[in-house]
Tab-separated table of C-alpha atoms in Angstrom:
chain	number	residue	atom	x	y	z
A	1	MET	CA	100.185	106.706	10.730
A	2	VAL	CA	98.918	104.844	13.404
A	3	GLY	CA	96.238	102.000	12.840
A	4	LEU	CA	93.375	101.146	15.401
A	5	VAL	CA	91.528	97.964	15.440
A	6	VAL	CA	88.985	97.180	18.439
A	7	ASN	CA	87.703	94.098	19.456
A	8	PRO	CA	84.087	95.289	20.495
A	9	VAL	CA	83.044	92.162	22.479
A	10	ALA	CA	86.635	91.991	24.442
A	11	GLY	CA	85.842	91.818	28.246
A	12	LEU	CA	82.251	91.378	27.716
A	13	GLY	CA	82.011	88.461	30.118
A	14	GLY	CA	83.908	90.110	33.041
A	15	ALA	CA	81.726	91.999	35.152
A	16	VAL	CA	78.868	89.358	34.733
A	17	GLY	CA	81.216	86.624	36.153
A	18	LEU	CA	81.750	84.595	32.914
A	19	LYS	CA	85.602	84.820	32.920
A	20	GLY	CA	86.267	85.378	29.616
A	21	SER	CA	84.307	86.605	26.218
A	22	ASP	CA	85.631	84.055	23.719
A	23	GLY	CA	82.494	82.362	21.639
A	24	ALA	CA	79.528	83.559	20.296
A	25	GLY	CA	77.396	81.709	23.038
A	26	VAL	CA	79.524	83.243	26.047
A	27	GLN	CA	79.104	86.793	24.401
A	28	ARG	CA	75.282	86.271	24.141
A	29	ALA	CA	75.069	85.076	27.777
A	30	ALA	CA	77.123	88.322	28.646
A	31	LEU	CA	74.677	90.361	27.324
A	32	ALA	CA	71.740	88.448	28.609
A	33	ARG	CA	73.099	89.147	32.125
A	34	GLY	CA	73.395	92.719	31.569
A	35	ALA	CA	77.120	93.172	30.051
A	36	GLU	CA	78.074	96.481	28.895
A	37	PRO	CA	80.817	96.526	25.939
A	38	LYS	CA	83.767	98.715	27.320
A	39	ALA	CA	86.394	97.753	24.686
A	40	GLY	CA	85.403	100.776	22.698
A	41	ARG	CA	85.665	103.439	25.322
A	42	ARG	CA	88.973	102.077	26.488
A	43	ALA	CA	90.505	102.421	23.032
A	44	ALA	CA	88.737	106.043	22.877
A	45	GLN	CA	90.823	106.693	25.813
A	46	ALA	CA	94.156	105.260	24.213
A	47	VAL	CA	93.567	107.414	21.073
A	48	ALA	CA	92.631	110.498	22.821
A	49	THR	CA	95.790	110.573	24.681
A	50	LEU	CA	97.662	109.660	21.889
A	51	LEU	CA	96.434	112.594	19.592
A	52	ALA	CA	96.972	114.876	22.460
A	53	ARG	CA	100.444	114.552	22.306
A	54	ARG	CA	100.899	114.005	18.670
A	55	PRO	CA	98.209	116.361	17.368
A	56	GLY	CA	99.369	115.965	13.614
A	57	LEU	CA	99.223	112.304	13.167
A	58	ARG	CA	97.370	110.103	10.839
A	59	LEU	CA	94.938	107.885	12.701
A	60	VAL	CA	93.475	105.184	10.500
A	61	THR	CA	90.815	102.616	11.329
A	62	VAL	CA	88.291	100.332	10.079
A	63	ALA	CA	84.525	101.061	10.105
A	64	GLY	CA	81.845	100.606	12.776
A	65	ALA	CA	82.540	99.305	16.322
A	66	MET	CA	85.900	97.980	15.383
A	67	GLY	CA	87.354	101.352	15.357
A	68	GLU	CA	85.454	104.121	14.006
A	69	ASP	CA	82.963	104.389	16.863
A	70	SER	CA	86.092	104.699	19.178
A	71	ALA	CA	87.845	107.542	17.206
A	72	HIS	CA	84.645	109.456	16.976
A	73	ALA	CA	83.787	109.190	20.638
A	74	ALA	CA	87.496	110.366	21.336
A	75	ALA	CA	86.575	113.308	19.095
A	76	VAL	CA	89.769	112.916	17.002
A	77	PRO	CA	90.059	112.951	13.106
A	78	TYR	CA	90.604	109.741	11.493
A	79	GLU	CA	90.349	108.030	8.159
A	80	LEU	CA	88.754	104.584	7.000
A	81	VAL	CA	90.607	101.722	5.265
A	82	PRO	CA	87.762	99.301	3.717
A	83	SER	CA	87.298	96.767	6.451
A	84	GLY	CA	84.872	96.419	9.562
A	85	GLY	CA	81.484	97.574	9.756
A	86	GLN	CA	79.836	94.359	10.914
A	87	ASP	CA	77.281	94.303	13.483
A	88	VAL	CA	78.691	90.807	15.092
A	89	THR	CA	82.139	90.421	14.873
A	90	THR	CA	84.579	87.501	14.738
A	91	ALA	CA	88.245	86.560	14.926
A	92	ALA	CA	88.368	86.588	11.038
A	93	ASP	CA	87.050	90.248	11.116
A	94	THR	CA	90.104	91.107	13.732
A	95	ARG	CA	92.572	89.388	11.155
A	96	ALA	CA	91.216	91.118	8.191
A	97	ALA	CA	91.292	94.373	9.575
A	98	VAL	CA	94.896	94.008	10.831
A	99	THR	CA	95.645	92.928	7.331
A	100	ALA	CA	93.688	96.089	5.899
A	101	LEU	CA	96.007	98.041	8.161
A	102	ALA	CA	99.590	96.647	7.352
A	103	ASP	CA	101.086	99.981	6.180
A	104	VAL	CA	100.846	101.979	9.359
A	105	ASP	CA	103.847	102.798	11.393
A	106	LEU	CA	102.234	101.345	14.412
A	107	LEU	CA	98.903	99.317	15.224
A	108	LEU	CA	97.028	99.596	18.364
A	109	PHE	CA	94.480	96.991	19.170
A	110	ALA	CA	92.037	96.654	21.842
A	111	GLY	CA	91.448	93.705	23.539
A	112	GLY	CA	92.543	90.728	25.771
A	113	ASP	CA	94.846	87.599	25.024
A	114	GLY	CA	92.266	86.053	22.409
A	115	THR	CA	92.354	89.359	20.393
A	116	ALA	CA	96.559	89.223	20.619
A	117	ARG	CA	96.270	85.771	19.259
A	118	ASP	CA	94.359	86.766	16.457
A	119	VAL	CA	96.626	89.854	15.755
A	120	LEU	CA	99.534	87.387	16.103
A	121	ASP	CA	97.780	85.085	13.008
A	122	ALA	CA	97.539	88.100	10.804
A	123	VAL	CA	101.177	89.403	11.773
A	124	ARG	CA	102.361	86.029	10.852
A	125	GLU	CA	100.549	86.041	7.355
A	126	LEU	CA	102.148	89.524	6.591
A	127	GLY	CA	105.328	88.441	7.501
A	128	ALA	CA	108.225	91.130	7.018
A	129	ALA	CA	105.359	93.482	6.078
A	130	ALA	CA	103.818	93.525	9.229
A	131	PRO	CA	103.972	96.623	11.422
A	132	PRO	CA	104.904	96.640	15.313
A	133	VAL	CA	101.958	96.682	17.410
A	134	LEU	CA	100.857	97.432	20.943
A	135	GLY	CA	97.572	96.419	22.946
A	136	ILE	CA	95.033	98.261	24.549
A	137	PRO	CA	94.108	96.150	27.743
A	138	ALA	CA	90.470	95.582	27.445
A	139	GLY	CA	89.889	91.692	28.091
A	140	VAL	CA	88.818	89.795	31.065
A	141	LYS	CA	92.272	88.246	31.394
A	142	VAL	CA	95.666	89.925	29.896
A	143	TYR	CA	98.365	87.622	30.704
A	144	SER	CA	100.193	88.445	27.591
A	145	GLY	CA	103.166	90.805	27.460
A	146	CYS	CA	102.248	92.911	24.434
A	147	PHE	CA	99.666	95.149	26.184
A	148	ALA	CA	100.242	98.602	27.774
A	149	LEU	CA	99.747	98.906	31.283
A	150	SER	CA	96.374	101.103	30.924
A	151	PRO	CA	94.506	102.544	27.746
A	152	ALA	CA	96.228	106.018	28.528
A	153	THR	CA	99.576	104.602	29.017
A	154	ALA	CA	98.831	103.055	25.515
A	155	GLY	CA	98.437	106.711	24.027
A	156	PHE	CA	101.765	107.612	25.924
A	157	VAL	CA	103.754	104.838	24.611
A	158	ALA	CA	102.433	105.212	21.044
A	159	ALA	CA	103.429	109.147	21.189
A	160	ASP	CA	106.893	108.141	22.360
A	161	PHE	CA	107.403	105.506	19.809
A	162	LEU	CA	106.429	107.698	17.016
A	163	THR	CA	109.606	110.185	18.119
A	164	ARG	CA	111.945	107.575	19.274
A	165	PRO	CA	111.216	104.512	17.218
A	166	GLY	CA	112.476	101.099	18.674
A	167	THR	CA	111.034	97.893	19.236
A	168	ALA	CA	111.326	94.604	21.331
A	169	GLU	CA	109.710	91.114	21.247
A	170	ALA	CA	106.680	90.654	23.850
A	171	GLU	CA	105.200	87.087	24.422
A	172	VAL	CA	101.391	86.046	23.539
A	173	VAL	CA	99.697	84.078	26.077
A	174	ASP	CA	96.424	82.369	26.545
A	175	LEU	CA	94.233	80.336	28.264
A	176	ASP	CA	91.677	77.688	27.227
A	177	GLU	CA	88.511	79.520	28.698
A	178	GLU	CA	86.510	76.128	29.309
A	179	ARG	CA	89.266	74.709	31.333
A	180	TYR	CA	89.715	78.277	33.042
A	181	ARG	CA	86.172	78.161	34.235
A	182	ARG	CA	86.188	74.898	35.511
A	183	GLY	CA	89.076	76.123	37.719
A	184	LEU	CA	92.034	74.980	35.517
A	185	VAL	CA	94.740	77.596	34.819
A	186	SER	CA	96.784	76.411	32.069
A	187	PRO	CA	98.230	79.332	30.103
A	188	ARG	CA	99.751	78.589	26.703
A	189	LEU	CA	102.513	80.421	24.992
A	190	TYR	CA	101.393	81.052	21.241
A	191	GLY	CA	104.424	83.365	20.051
A	192	SER	CA	105.641	86.858	20.312
A	193	LEU	CA	104.860	90.239	18.944
A	194	ARG	CA	106.984	93.166	17.960
A	195	VAL	CA	105.840	96.041	20.455
A	196	PRO	CA	107.557	99.475	21.072
A	197	ALA	CA	110.525	99.156	23.373
A	198	GLY	CA	109.995	100.291	26.814
A	199	ARG	CA	109.156	97.393	28.831
A	200	ALA	CA	108.330	99.250	31.862
A	201	ALA	CA	105.218	100.431	30.634
A	202	LEU	CA	104.225	97.316	29.429
A	203	SER	CA	102.177	94.602	31.722
A	204	GLY	CA	104.663	91.995	30.949
A	205	ARG	CA	103.659	88.234	31.120
A	206	LYS	CA	101.819	87.103	34.139
A	207	ALA	CA	103.841	84.738	36.450
A	208	GLY	CA	102.179	81.681	38.038
A	209	SER	CA	101.953	81.341	41.813
A	210	SER	CA	103.178	77.495	41.586
A	211	ASP	CA	106.545	78.562	43.274
A	212	ALA	CA	104.902	79.818	46.369
A	213	ALA	CA	105.442	77.296	49.328
A	214	PRO	CA	101.566	75.972	50.403
A	215	ALA	CA	102.853	76.683	54.063
A	216	THR	CA	103.120	80.379	52.949
A	217	VAL	CA	99.702	80.747	51.427
A	218	GLU	CA	98.240	78.970	54.180
A	219	GLY	CA	99.545	81.420	56.548
A	220	ILE	CA	98.040	84.195	54.572
A	221	ALA	CA	94.577	82.434	55.067
A	222	ARG	CA	95.028	81.967	58.810
A	223	GLU	CA	95.847	85.660	59.377
A	224	ILE	CA	92.998	86.923	57.327
A	225	ALA	CA	90.719	84.253	59.031
A	226	ALA	CA	92.040	85.809	62.263
A	227	ARG	CA	91.241	89.266	61.348
A	228	LEU	CA	87.376	88.613	60.634
A	229	ARG	CA	85.326	91.105	62.573
A	230	PRO	CA	81.621	89.799	63.351
A	231	GLY	CA	78.946	91.606	61.096
A	232	VAL	CA	81.330	92.572	58.660
A	233	ARG	CA	81.217	91.532	54.989
A	234	TYR	CA	84.437	90.411	53.148
A	235	VAL	CA	84.658	90.284	49.395
A	236	LEU	CA	86.974	87.552	48.300
A	237	GLY	CA	88.726	88.123	44.760
A	238	PRO	CA	89.618	85.422	42.593
A	239	GLY	CA	93.219	83.859	42.896
A	240	ALA	CA	94.731	80.658	44.893
A	241	THR	CA	95.568	82.857	47.782
A	242	THR	CA	92.034	84.104	48.374
A	243	ALA	CA	90.628	80.631	47.643
A	244	ALA	CA	92.979	79.260	50.541
A	245	VAL	CA	90.862	81.876	52.772
A	246	GLY	CA	87.559	79.930	51.777
A	247	ARG	CA	89.294	76.738	52.581
A	248	GLU	CA	90.551	78.043	56.122
A	249	LEU	CA	87.061	79.325	56.907
A	250	GLY	CA	85.683	75.792	55.863
A	251	LEU	CA	83.702	77.587	52.978
A	252	ALA	CA	83.061	76.582	49.403
A	253	THR	CA	84.300	79.606	47.691
A	254	THR	CA	85.388	79.389	44.372
A	255	LEU	CA	88.981	79.781	42.669
A	256	LEU	CA	88.297	82.339	39.841
A	257	GLY	CA	84.998	83.929	40.946
A	258	VAL	CA	84.307	86.787	43.331
A	259	ASP	CA	82.729	85.498	46.503
A	260	VAL	CA	81.066	87.182	49.526
A	261	VAL	CA	81.215	86.014	53.149
A	262	GLU	CA	80.183	87.542	56.349
A	263	ALA	CA	81.945	87.129	59.569
A	264	ARG	CA	80.353	85.740	62.741
A	265	THR	CA	81.915	84.841	66.006
A	266	GLY	CA	83.626	81.784	65.941
A	267	GLY	CA	83.712	81.838	62.109
A	268	ALA	CA	82.218	83.061	58.566
A	269	ASP	CA	79.375	82.236	56.211
A	270	LEU	CA	79.033	82.325	52.679
A	271	VAL	CA	76.706	84.787	51.378
A	272	ALA	CA	77.201	84.176	47.793
A	273	ALA	CA	79.825	82.604	45.507
A	274	ASP	CA	80.657	83.602	42.140
A	275	VAL	CA	78.751	86.647	41.998
A	276	THR	CA	78.138	89.334	39.109
A	277	GLU	CA	78.823	92.884	39.340
A	278	GLY	CA	75.197	93.679	39.901
A	279	GLU	CA	74.950	90.943	42.445
A	280	LEU	CA	78.114	92.116	44.406
A	281	PHE	CA	77.052	95.885	44.340
A	282	GLU	CA	73.549	95.031	46.119
A	283	LEU	CA	75.420	92.603	48.528
A	284	VAL	CA	77.780	95.343	49.674
A	285	ARG	CA	75.386	98.383	49.406
A	286	GLY	CA	75.190	99.966	52.966
A	287	ARG	CA	77.065	97.279	54.618
A	288	GLU	CA	80.479	97.617	56.293
A	289	THR	CA	82.592	95.502	53.958
A	290	VAL	CA	86.097	94.914	53.429
A	291	LEU	CA	87.680	93.966	49.991
A	292	VAL	CA	90.252	90.849	49.833
A	293	LEU	CA	92.236	90.918	47.052
A	294	SER	CA	95.339	89.131	45.643
A	295	VAL	CA	97.986	90.284	43.271
A	296	ILE	CA	98.668	88.956	39.571
A	297	GLY	CA	102.257	87.619	39.804
A	298	GLY	CA	104.580	89.384	37.584
A	299	GLN	CA	102.429	92.242	36.649
A	300	GLY	CA	101.484	93.666	39.961
A	301	PHE	CA	97.771	94.314	39.173
A	302	VAL	CA	95.283	94.400	42.201
A	303	LEU	CA	92.437	95.889	40.357
A	304	GLY	CA	91.367	95.570	36.539
A	305	ARG	CA	92.568	92.034	35.892
A	306	GLY	CA	90.037	89.216	36.026
A	307	ASN	CA	88.229	90.864	38.601
A	308	GLN	CA	86.114	93.161	37.067
A	309	GLN	CA	83.212	92.544	39.138
A	310	VAL	CA	84.790	94.890	41.610
A	311	SER	CA	83.835	97.793	39.709
A	312	PRO	CA	84.071	101.287	40.161
A	313	ARG	CA	80.681	101.759	42.015
A	314	VAL	CA	81.606	98.883	44.030
A	315	LEU	CA	84.519	100.393	45.206
A	316	ASP	CA	83.151	103.632	45.701
A	317	GLU	CA	80.440	102.002	47.870
A	318	VAL	CA	83.058	100.131	49.640
A	319	LEU	CA	86.089	102.521	50.048
A	320	GLY	CA	83.838	105.751	50.283
A	321	ASP	CA	86.594	108.677	50.799
A	322	GLY	CA	89.410	106.382	51.442
A	323	SER	CA	90.667	102.925	51.302
A	324	GLY	CA	91.772	102.708	54.869
A	325	ASP	CA	91.482	98.961	56.649
A	326	ARG	CA	88.652	98.377	53.640
A	327	LEU	CA	91.101	97.239	51.025
A	328	VAL	CA	93.450	94.325	52.049
A	329	VAL	CA	95.787	93.059	49.448
A	330	LEU	CA	97.167	89.275	49.446
A	331	ALA	CA	100.716	88.317	48.450
A	332	THR	CA	103.587	86.063	49.342
A	333	GLN	CA	106.861	87.602	49.981
A	334	GLN	CA	108.120	85.768	46.950
A	335	LYS	CA	105.374	87.512	44.524
A	336	LEU	CA	106.363	90.934	45.947
A	337	ALA	CA	110.133	90.202	45.677
A	338	GLY	CA	109.191	89.401	41.713
A	339	LEU	CA	108.016	92.942	41.274
A	340	GLY	CA	111.354	94.360	41.601
A	341	GLY	CA	110.309	97.405	43.717
A	342	ARG	CA	107.478	98.257	41.084
A	343	PRO	CA	104.342	99.213	42.618
A	344	LEU	CA	101.014	97.443	42.733
A	345	LEU	CA	98.402	98.810	40.213
A	346	ALA	CA	94.845	99.829	39.881
A	347	ASP	CA	93.065	99.888	36.570
A	348	SER	CA	89.301	99.887	37.620
A	349	GLY	CA	88.486	101.648	34.426
A	350	ASP	CA	87.673	105.085	36.379
A	351	GLN	CA	91.019	106.900	36.521
A	352	GLU	CA	89.812	109.396	38.892
A	353	LEU	CA	89.112	106.550	41.377
A	354	ASP	CA	92.292	104.875	40.596
A	355	ARG	CA	94.091	108.006	41.543
A	356	LYS	CA	92.196	108.030	44.872
A	357	LEU	CA	93.419	104.613	45.598
A	358	ALA	CA	97.117	105.713	45.041
A	359	GLY	CA	99.227	105.675	47.917
A	360	HIS	CA	99.970	102.745	50.243
A	361	VAL	CA	98.108	99.455	51.043
A	362	ARG	CA	98.614	96.728	53.649
A	363	VAL	CA	99.597	93.747	52.181
A	364	ILE	CA	99.449	90.136	54.122
A	365	THR	CA	102.345	88.156	53.534
A	366	GLY	CA	101.910	85.413	56.103
A	367	TYR	CA	100.607	84.517	59.344
A	368	ARG	CA	101.275	87.366	61.575
A	369	GLU	CA	103.479	89.176	58.815
A	370	SER	CA	102.223	92.168	56.681
A	371	THR	CA	104.001	95.008	54.797
A	372	ILE	CA	102.879	98.497	53.611
A	373	TYR	CA	103.702	98.509	49.724
A	374	ARG	CA	102.776	101.482	47.203
A	375	ILE	CA	99.807	101.359	44.883
A	376	CYS	CA	99.217	103.682	42.240
A	377	ALA	CA	97.123	104.140	39.165
A	378	ALA	CA	98.110	101.995	36.128
A	379	SER	CA	97.589	105.065	33.770
A	380	GLU	CA	99.839	107.238	35.945
A	381	GLU	CA	102.731	104.999	36.874
A	382	PHE	CA	105.288	105.811	34.265
A	383	TYR	CA	103.725	108.781	32.414
A	384	GLY	CA	101.899	110.695	35.265
């Protein structure tokens, strides 16, 4: 018996540039900017994958957008427990749903790090009666180690767990979103959750970039500046390394937003800073564009974590039939070494597009230094 809890507002602020979804005010602002809820869709993908591999299991969930809608969208049989059904949900509703599903063999939850904290609070209240859990990544930021690499991977991991049970501890980490929006990245460890064993299919805790020598990051920035071609637009994703590119160009780009610059002879101009997905699409449509994205340390994600503005339609517009030189990845040699040979990952929300990206991509590691590194769809790396 597997339980399902969905935080329907998880990830709402990502594509519209709000860098998180915590709080009713942020959620209202996200909807006003045209944000579309996606957590339910990602949960549906996970349970569809699970039921395809284990068609006889019982899926138990709560009413409405907190689970029932996803099960219905996945066209799988399900049972309801008395919880959920609210039009507007809160952290307390997530905790109540976890408590209502305490008797399952495994609890799947869809959300981000804030949702993981709510699940952790409920698990602590349940004590020894709490089931093992597994996160379906659906948040703007997914720094905790209790999430599967992708929704489909969550389904595969859950199916395997029911055949070969075994658990391990995974950390729950979260950021203060208000500080995060001001460019202050200060992750805090809140505790750990019992998850299915098999760390290779879990995202792992994000590793910071503080150990990288400043000269190395500056070298990467100098290399990108030297590669600029006049008339081409460059999309700079979030992160300290891409922010260094902005500094090298003398532009006021953002640390955690997505910015667009246009190269000219002898430099570049800032076209727009901290853009939303819609703004980004209009700025790249019909223009020769290069995506410049950094790697999340320890996890290897290039797409789908903190840069949801680079959506499937933006990727399709920029990359066309192939990535070629239109996708450039930035990472220090230390960050690549920290992956232990694991590939870079793409989880854009469009599995077909992620598969098209699979292969090899150029990674800039310093001034006049680069390497070719493998990239694959997060949904297929371990269960392709």
